[in-house]
Short mmCIF file of C-alpha atoms in Angstrom, two decimals:
data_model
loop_
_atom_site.label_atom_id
_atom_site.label_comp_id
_atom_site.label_asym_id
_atom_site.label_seq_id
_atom_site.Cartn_x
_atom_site.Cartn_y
_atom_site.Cartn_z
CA UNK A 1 0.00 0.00 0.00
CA UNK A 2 0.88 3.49 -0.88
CA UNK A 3 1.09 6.11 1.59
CA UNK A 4 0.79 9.80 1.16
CA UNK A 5 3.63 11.78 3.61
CA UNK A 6 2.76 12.99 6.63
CA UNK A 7 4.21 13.42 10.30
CA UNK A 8 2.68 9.32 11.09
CA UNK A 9 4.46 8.09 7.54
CA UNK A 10 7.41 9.63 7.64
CA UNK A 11 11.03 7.45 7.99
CA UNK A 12 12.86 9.54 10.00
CA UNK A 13 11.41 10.79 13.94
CA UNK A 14 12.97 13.99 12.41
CA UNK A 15 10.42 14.78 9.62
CA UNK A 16 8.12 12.28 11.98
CA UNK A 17 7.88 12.79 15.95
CA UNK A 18 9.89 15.59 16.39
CA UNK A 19 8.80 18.09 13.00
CA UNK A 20 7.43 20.57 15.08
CA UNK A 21 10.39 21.25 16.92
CA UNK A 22 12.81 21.39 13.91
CA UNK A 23 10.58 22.73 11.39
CA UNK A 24 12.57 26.31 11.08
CA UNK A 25 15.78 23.96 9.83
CA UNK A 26 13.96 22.81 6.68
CA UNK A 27 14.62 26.36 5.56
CA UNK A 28 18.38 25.32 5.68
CA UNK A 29 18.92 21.49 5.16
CA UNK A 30 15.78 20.22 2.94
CA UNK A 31 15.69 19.48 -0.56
CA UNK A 32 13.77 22.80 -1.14
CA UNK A 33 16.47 24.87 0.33
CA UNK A 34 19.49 23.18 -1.49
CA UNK A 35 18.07 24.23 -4.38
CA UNK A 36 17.21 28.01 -3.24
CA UNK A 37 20.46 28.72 -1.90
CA UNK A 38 22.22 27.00 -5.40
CA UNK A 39 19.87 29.36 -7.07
CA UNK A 40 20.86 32.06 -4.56
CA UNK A 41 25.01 31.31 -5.44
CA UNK A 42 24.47 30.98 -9.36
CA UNK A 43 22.43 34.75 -9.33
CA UNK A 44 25.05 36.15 -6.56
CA UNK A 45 27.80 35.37 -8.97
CA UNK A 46 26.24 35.78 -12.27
CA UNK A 47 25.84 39.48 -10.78
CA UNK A 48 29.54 39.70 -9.50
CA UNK A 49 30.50 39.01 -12.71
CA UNK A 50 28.95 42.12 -14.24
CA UNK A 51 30.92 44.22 -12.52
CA UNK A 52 34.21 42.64 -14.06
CA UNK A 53 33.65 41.40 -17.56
CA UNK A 54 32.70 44.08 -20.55
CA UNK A 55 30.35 42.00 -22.11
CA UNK A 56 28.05 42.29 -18.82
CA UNK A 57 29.29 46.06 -17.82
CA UNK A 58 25.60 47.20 -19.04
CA UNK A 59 24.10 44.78 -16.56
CA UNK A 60 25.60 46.27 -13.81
CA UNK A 61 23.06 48.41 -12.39
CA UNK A 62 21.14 48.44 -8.51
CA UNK A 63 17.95 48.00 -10.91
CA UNK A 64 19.62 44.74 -12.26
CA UNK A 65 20.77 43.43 -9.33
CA UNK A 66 17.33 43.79 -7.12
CA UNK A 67 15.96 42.50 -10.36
CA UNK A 68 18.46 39.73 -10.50
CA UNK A 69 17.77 38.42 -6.21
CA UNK A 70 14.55 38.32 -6.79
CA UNK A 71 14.85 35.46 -8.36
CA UNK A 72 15.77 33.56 -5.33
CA UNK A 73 14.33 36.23 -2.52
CA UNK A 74 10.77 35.14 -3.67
CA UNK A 75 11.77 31.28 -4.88
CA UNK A 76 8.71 28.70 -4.19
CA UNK A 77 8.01 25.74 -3.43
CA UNK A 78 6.19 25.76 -6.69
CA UNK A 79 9.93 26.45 -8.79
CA UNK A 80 11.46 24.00 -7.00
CA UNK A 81 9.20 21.54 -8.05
CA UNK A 82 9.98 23.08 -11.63
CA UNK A 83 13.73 22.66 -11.22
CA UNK A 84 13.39 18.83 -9.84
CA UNK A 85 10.85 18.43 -13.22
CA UNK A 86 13.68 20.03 -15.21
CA UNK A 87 16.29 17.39 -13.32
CA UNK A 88 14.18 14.45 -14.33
CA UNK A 89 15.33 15.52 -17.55
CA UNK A 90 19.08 16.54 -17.49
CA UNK A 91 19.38 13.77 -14.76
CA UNK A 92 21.80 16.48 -13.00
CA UNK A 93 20.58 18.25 -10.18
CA UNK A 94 22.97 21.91 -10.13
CA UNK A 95 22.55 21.79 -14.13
CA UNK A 96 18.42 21.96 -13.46
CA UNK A 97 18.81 25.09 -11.98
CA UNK A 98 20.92 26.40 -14.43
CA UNK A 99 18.05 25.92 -17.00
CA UNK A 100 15.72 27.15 -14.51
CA UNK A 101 17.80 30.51 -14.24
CA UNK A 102 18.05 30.47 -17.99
CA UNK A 103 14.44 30.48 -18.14
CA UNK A 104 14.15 33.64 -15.61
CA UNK A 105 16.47 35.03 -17.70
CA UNK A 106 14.40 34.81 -21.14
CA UNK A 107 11.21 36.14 -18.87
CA UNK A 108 13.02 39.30 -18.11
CA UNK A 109 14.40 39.77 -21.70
CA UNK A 110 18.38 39.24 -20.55
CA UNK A 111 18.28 36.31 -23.06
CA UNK A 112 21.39 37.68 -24.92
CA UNK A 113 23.53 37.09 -21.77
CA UNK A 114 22.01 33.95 -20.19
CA UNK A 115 25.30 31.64 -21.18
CA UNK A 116 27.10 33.52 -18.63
CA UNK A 117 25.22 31.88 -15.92
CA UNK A 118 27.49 29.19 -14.49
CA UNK A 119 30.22 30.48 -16.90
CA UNK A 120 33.53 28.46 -16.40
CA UNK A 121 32.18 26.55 -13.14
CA UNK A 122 31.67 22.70 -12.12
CA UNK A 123 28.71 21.82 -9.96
CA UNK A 124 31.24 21.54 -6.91
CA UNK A 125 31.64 25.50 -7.40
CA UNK A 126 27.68 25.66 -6.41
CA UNK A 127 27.28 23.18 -4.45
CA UNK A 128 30.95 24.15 -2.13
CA UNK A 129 29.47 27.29 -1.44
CA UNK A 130 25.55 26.67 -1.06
CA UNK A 131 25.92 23.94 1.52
CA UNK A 132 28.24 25.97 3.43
CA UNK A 133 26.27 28.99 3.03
CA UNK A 134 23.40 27.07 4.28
CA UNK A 135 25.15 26.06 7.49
CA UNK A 136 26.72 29.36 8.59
CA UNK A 137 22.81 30.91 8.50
CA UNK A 138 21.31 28.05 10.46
CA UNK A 139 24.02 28.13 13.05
CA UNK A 140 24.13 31.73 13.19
CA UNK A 141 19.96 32.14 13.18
CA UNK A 142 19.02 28.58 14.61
CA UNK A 143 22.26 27.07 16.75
CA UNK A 144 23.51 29.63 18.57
CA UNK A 145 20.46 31.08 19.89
CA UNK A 146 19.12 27.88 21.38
CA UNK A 147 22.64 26.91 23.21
CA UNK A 148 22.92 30.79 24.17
CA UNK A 149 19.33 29.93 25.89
CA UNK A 150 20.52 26.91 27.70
CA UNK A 151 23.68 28.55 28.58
CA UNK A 152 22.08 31.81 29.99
CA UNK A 153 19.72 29.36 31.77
CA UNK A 154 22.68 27.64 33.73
CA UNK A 155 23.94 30.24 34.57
CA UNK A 156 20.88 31.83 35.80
CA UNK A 157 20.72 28.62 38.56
CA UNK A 158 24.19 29.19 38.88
CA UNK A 159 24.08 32.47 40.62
CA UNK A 160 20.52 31.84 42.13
CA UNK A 161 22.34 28.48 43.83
CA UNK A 162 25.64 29.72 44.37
CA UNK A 163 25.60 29.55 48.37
CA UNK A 164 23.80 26.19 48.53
CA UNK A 165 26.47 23.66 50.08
CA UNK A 166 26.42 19.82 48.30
CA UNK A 167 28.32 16.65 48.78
CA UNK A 168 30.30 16.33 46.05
CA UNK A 169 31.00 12.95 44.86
CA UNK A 170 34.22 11.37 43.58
CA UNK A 171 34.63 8.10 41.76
CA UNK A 172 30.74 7.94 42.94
CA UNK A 173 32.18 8.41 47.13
CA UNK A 174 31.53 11.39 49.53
CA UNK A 175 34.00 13.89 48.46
CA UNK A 176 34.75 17.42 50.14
CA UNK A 177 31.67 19.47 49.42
CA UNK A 178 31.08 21.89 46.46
CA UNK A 179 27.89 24.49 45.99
CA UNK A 180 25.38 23.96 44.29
CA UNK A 181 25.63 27.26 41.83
CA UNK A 182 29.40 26.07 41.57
CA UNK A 183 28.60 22.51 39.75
CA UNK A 184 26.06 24.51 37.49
CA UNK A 185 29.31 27.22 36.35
CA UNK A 186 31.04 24.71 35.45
CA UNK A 187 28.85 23.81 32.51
CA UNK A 188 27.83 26.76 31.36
CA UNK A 189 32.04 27.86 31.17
CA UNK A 190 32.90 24.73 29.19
CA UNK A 191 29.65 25.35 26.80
CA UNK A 192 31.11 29.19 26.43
CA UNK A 193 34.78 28.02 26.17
CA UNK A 194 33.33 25.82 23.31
CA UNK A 195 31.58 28.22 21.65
CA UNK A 196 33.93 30.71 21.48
CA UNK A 197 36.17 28.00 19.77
CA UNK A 198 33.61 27.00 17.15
CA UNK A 199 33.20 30.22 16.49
CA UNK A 200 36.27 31.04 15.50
CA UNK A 201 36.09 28.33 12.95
CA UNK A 202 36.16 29.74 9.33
CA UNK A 203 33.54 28.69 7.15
CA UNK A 204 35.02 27.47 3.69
CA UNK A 205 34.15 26.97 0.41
CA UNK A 206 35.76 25.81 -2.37
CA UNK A 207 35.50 28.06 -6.04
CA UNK A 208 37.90 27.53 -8.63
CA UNK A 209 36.16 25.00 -11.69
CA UNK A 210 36.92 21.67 -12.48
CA UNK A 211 39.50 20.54 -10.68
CA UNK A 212 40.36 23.93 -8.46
CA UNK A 213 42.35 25.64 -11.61
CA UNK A 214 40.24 28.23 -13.24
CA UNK A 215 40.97 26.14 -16.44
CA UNK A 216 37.51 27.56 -18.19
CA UNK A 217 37.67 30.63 -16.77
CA UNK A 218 41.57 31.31 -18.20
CA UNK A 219 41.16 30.34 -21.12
CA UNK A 220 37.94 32.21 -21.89
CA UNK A 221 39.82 35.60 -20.38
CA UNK A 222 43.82 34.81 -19.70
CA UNK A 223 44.57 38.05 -18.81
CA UNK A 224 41.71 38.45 -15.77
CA UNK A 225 42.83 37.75 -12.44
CA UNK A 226 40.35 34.84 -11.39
CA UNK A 227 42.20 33.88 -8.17
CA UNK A 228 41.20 37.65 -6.97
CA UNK A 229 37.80 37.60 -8.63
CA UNK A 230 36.77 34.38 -6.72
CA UNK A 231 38.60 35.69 -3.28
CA UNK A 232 36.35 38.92 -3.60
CA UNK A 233 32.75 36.59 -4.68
CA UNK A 234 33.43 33.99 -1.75
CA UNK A 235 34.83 36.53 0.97
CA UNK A 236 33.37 39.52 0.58
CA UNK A 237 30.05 38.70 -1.18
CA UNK A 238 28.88 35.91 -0.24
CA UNK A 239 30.59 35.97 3.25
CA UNK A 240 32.79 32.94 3.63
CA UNK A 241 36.01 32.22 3.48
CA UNK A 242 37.52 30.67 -0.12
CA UNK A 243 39.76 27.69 0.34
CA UNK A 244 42.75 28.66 -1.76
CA UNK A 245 44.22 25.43 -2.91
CA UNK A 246 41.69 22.56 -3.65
CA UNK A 247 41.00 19.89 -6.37
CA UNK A 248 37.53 19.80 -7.71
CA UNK A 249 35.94 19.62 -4.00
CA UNK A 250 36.20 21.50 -0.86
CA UNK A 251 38.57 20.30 1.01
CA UNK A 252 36.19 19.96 4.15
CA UNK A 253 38.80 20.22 6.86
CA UNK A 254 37.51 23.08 8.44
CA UNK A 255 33.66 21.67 7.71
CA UNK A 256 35.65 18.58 9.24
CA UNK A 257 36.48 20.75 12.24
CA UNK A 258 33.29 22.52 12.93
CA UNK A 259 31.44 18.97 13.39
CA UNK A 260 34.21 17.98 15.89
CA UNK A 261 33.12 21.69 17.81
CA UNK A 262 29.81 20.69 17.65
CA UNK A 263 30.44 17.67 18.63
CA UNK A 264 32.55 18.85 21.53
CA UNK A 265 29.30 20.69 22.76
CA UNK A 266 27.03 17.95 22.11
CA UNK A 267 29.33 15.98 24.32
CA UNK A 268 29.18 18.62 27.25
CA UNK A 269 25.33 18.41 27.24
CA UNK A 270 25.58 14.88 28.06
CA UNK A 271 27.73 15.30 31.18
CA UNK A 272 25.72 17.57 32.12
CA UNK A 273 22.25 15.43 31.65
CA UNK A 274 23.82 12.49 33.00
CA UNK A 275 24.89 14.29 36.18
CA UNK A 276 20.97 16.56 36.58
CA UNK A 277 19.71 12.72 36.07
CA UNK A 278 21.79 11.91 39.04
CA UNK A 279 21.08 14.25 40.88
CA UNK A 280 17.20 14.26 40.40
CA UNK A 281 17.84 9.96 41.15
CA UNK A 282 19.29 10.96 44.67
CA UNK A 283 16.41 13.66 45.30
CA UNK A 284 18.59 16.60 45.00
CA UNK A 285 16.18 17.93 42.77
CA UNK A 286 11.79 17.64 42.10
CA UNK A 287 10.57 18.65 39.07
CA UNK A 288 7.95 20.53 38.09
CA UNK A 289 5.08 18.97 36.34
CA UNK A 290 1.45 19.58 34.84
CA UNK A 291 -1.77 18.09 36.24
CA UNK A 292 -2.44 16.05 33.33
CA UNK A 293 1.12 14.97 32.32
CA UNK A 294 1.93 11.22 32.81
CA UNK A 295 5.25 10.12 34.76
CA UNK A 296 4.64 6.21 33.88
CA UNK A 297 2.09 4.26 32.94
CA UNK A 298 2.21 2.10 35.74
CA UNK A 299 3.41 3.81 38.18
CA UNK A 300 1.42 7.04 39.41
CA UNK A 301 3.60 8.41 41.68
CA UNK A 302 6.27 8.20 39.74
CA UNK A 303 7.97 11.96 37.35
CA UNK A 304 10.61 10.67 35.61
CA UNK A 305 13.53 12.72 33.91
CA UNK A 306 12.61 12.28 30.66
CA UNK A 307 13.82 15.63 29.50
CA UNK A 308 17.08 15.04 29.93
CA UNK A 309 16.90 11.26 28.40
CA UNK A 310 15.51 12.46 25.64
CA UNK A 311 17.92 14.96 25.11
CA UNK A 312 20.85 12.26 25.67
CA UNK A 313 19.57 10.05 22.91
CA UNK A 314 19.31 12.32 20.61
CA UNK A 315 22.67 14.23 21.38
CA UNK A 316 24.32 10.41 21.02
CA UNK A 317 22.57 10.20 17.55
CA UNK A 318 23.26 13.97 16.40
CA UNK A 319 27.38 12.90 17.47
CA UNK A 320 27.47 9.89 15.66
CA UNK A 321 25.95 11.14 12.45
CA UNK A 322 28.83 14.44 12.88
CA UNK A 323 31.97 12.08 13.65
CA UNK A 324 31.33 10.41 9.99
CA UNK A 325 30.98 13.24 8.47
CA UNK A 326 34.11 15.09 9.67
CA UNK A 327 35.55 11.57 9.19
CA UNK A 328 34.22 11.58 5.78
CA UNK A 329 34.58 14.22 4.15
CA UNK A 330 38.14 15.27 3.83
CA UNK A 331 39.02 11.75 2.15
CA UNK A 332 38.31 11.89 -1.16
CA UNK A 333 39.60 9.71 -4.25
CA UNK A 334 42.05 11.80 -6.09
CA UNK A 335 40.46 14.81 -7.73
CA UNK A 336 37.53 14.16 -6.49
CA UNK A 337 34.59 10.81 -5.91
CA UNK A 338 30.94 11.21 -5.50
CA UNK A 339 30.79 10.02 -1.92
CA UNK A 340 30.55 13.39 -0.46
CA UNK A 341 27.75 14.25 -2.17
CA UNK A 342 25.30 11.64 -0.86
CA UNK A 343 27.09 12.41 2.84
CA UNK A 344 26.44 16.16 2.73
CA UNK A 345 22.98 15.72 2.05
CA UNK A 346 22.51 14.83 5.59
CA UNK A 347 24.17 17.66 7.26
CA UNK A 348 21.05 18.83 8.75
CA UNK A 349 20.27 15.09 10.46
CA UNK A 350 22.69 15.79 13.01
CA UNK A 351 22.04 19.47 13.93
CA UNK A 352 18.27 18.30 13.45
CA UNK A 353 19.01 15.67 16.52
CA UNK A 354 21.43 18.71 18.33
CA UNK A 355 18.00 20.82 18.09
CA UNK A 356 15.46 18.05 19.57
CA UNK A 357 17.98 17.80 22.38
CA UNK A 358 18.40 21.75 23.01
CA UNK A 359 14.49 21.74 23.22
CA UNK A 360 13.94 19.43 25.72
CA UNK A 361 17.16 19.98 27.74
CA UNK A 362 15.48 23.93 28.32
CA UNK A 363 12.34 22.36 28.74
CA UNK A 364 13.99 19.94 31.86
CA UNK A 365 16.25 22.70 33.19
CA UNK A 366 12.94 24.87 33.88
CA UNK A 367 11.40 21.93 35.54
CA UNK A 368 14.15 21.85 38.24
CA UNK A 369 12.78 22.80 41.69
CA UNK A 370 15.52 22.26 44.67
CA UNK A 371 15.24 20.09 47.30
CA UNK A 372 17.38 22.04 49.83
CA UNK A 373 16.21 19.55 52.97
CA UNK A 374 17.74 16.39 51.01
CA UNK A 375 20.67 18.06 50.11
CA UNK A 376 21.09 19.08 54.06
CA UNK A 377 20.56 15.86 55.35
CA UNK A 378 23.35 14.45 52.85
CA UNK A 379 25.80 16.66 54.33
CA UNK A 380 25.09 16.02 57.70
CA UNK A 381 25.37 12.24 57.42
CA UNK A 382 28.64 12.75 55.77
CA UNK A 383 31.00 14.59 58.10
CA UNK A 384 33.91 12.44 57.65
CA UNK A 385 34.37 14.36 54.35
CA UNK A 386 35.98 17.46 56.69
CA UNK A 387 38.71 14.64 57.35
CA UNK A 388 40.62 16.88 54.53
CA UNK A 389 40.09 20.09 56.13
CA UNK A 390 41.08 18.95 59.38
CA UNK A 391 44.58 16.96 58.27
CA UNK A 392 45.38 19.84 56.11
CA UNK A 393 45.75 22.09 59.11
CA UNK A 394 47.55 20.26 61.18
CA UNK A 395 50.05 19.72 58.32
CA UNK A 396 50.34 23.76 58.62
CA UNK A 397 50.48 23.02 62.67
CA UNK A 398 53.69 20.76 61.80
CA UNK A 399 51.57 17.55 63.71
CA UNK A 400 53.23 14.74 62.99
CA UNK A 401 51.60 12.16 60.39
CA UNK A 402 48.20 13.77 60.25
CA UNK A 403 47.19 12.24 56.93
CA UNK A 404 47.93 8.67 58.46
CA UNK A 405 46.37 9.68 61.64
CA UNK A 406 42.50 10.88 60.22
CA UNK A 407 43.30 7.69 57.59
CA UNK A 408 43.04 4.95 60.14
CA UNK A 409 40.71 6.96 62.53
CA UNK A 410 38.05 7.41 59.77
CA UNK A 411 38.58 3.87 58.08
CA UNK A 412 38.41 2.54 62.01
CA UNK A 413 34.97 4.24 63.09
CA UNK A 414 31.85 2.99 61.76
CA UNK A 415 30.11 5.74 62.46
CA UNK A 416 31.71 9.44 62.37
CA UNK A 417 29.40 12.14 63.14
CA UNK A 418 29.83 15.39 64.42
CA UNK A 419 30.13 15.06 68.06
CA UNK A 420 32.81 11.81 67.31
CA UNK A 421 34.74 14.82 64.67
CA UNK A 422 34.57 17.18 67.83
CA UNK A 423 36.08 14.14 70.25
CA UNK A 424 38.67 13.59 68.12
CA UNK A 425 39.47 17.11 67.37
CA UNK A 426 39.56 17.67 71.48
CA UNK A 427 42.19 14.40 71.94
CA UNK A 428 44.64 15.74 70.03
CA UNK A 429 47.77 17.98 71.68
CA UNK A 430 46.72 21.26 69.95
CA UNK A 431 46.30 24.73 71.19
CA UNK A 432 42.52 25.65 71.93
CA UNK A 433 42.51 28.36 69.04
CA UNK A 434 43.74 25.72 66.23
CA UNK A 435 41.22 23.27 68.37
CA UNK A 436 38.19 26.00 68.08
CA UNK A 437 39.08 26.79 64.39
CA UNK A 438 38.69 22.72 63.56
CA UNK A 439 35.63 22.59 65.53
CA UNK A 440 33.99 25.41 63.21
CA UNK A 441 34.34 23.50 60.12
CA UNK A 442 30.92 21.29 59.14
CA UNK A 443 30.35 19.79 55.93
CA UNK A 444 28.08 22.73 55.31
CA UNK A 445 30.59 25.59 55.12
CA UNK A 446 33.93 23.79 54.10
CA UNK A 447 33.38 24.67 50.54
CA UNK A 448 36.15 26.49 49.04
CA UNK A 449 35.77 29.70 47.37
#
């Protein structure tokens, strides 16, 4: 049986599930928008070119050119069904727009300089610069601003938690406590550390014909300077940064490297959902939760973390889709194979997962509601933890062995609370005011700075 597309028939949980909370990337990675921005990179440069070749000086007017982006500033769903019609045809995807272009072109009476569109490029030329195009927008206009929410959210519990005392935990023990608003800074400095790096990532694209040589392009005009004509296109116009030595392809390394930043993020986002699931597991955290909403369906008491489970599974599948392709894509069979082509096509899987997770990782974070009394009663049955506090200043007192001496008294005692601390603290040969200063520490305040 034949089924029409929808949200219930679609493969992927992408297009499926979860199309409602990635919808705005289809404007980047789908079909439709391949084919805009390609459109968008064949006008761009068509344009360029009329401000360096005589035969096109005449075209080279602010009438033309608003004339000219029109084209793709008002592209439809309805052309880009014309342009995949046109493909069935030439059985070549970049050379269907071409046609289509051609076709603008004899509807607005330029017919007389229509061969110049796509003059002396390969489909790598388009497709080098669309697809990166494409992924600088979303991540400038879809990325950033979700991780910049998440990351201004931390940060928010960070200072709203900051003088909240917690057990840490070490290798899963009781460690020497930590606050609250601490843990939380953590996270949101790695996820700006990372950003800043990513961000300082260029964004390349590869423009030179065939096989990275200008060969068309010199010998249709030897004497013009193509190297600086495709600098100035790639740089200046169409805002990227031209790779200056490639063969037919991109060479993908930095494209390489931006997935391995992403990557690097997506990676953060787990620790931190692993260690809010943790904490929620040992009570340190309720979470909010409608009326109506479901925690299990066996189970009524029961609000599980799902937020941050979901956001896990779809930050493992959003990494494993990004470490092929910055595998991928820098290998390539001499001066060029086809494999990347297939490959790229899925860029927008992965930052499609990377969304899904940002979503519901906000949508646990504002959930979060403290449980300050389990977090107390943690600390207090956990004062052996000030063992390091108290064997650190007697090391400054010059008492002899003090590490060996809280090592065998705290492995020795079953129980150590806080009046068996203060007994210990009062049998040792001390001065009262080094005495009075041990006796102030609790697992409560001894949290750093």
């Amino acid at each position: 049986m034949v089924m029409t597309f929808s949200a219930l028939t679609a493969i992927s949980p992408v297009d499926g599930r979860y199309r409602d909370k990635v919808e705005t990337l289809a404007s980047y990675f789908s079909e439709y928008a391949l084919i805009k921005y390609r459109v968008r990179i064949e006008i761009d440069y068509f344009y360029t070119l009329t401000g360096f070749l005589p035969q096109l000086k005449p075209l080279h007017t602010d009438a033309i050119k608003h004339t000219l982006q029109e084209v793709y500033l008002n592209f439809s769903p309805d052309d880009a069904s014309h342009i995949k019609k046109i493909e069935r045809t030439t059985n070549h995807d970049v050379k269907a727009v071409e046609y289509f272009i051609k076709e603008k072109f004899d509807a607005l009476s330029l017919h007389d300089y229509k061969e110049f569109i796509h003059f002396g490029l390969t489909s790598q030329d388009i497709n080098n610069t669309a697809i990166p195009l494409s992924l600088k927008e979303a991540l400038n206009e879809i990325f950033y601003p979700e991780i910049q929410l998440i990351t201004e959210t931390i940060k928010g519990y960070a200072e709203e938690w900051k003088n909240i005392p917690m057990l840490a935990r070490t290798h899963g023990q009781p460690a020497s406590p930590t606050r609250i608003g601490k843990e939380f800074q953590v996270f949101a400095y790695r996820l700006d550390e990372q950003l800043t790096l990513l961000k300082t990532i260029p964004v390349s694209a590869k423009f030179g014909g065939a096989t990275g040589n200008f060969n068309a392009h010199h010998a249709a005009y030897p004497d013009f300077d193509w190297k600086t004509f495709a600098n100035h296109f790639v740089n200046k116009i169409l805002g990227l940064k031209r790779e200056e030595w490639t063969t037919q392809i991109s060479n993908y390394d930095n494209l390489a490297a931006t997935f391995d930043g992403l990557r690097r993020i997506n990676i953060i986002l787990t620790d931190l959902c692993r260690d809010i699931w943790q904490y929620i597991s040992m009570d340190y955290f309720k979470q909010k939760i409608s009326e109506c909403e479901v925690g299990s369906s066996a189970m009524p008491h029961k609000v599980n973390p799902i937020d941050f489970e979901n956001a896990e599974g779809n930050l493992g599948m959003a990494n494993a889709i990004l470490m092929h392709l910055s595998m991928k894509l820098p290998v390539s069979r001499l001066q060029r194979d086809l494999t990347d082509s297939t490959v790229l096509r899925n860029l927008g899987v992965p930052l499609a997962h990377t969304v899904i997770a940002l979503k519901s990782i906000e949508k646990g974070l504002k959930k979060l509601l403290i449980n300050r009394e389990a977090i107390s009663r943690e600390l207090d049955a956990h004062w052996a933890v000030v063992a390091e506090a108290i064997q650190t200043i007697l090391r400054r007192e010059g008492y002899s062995q003090p590490y060996e001496a809280l090592k065998t008294w705290t492995r020795t005692n079953s129980e150590i609370t806080a009046q068996s601390i203060r007994e210990f603290i009062d049998s040792l040969q001390l001065d009262d005011a080094v005495k009075a200063e041990l006796r102030a520490i609790t697992p409560h305040n001894y949290t750093g700075i």
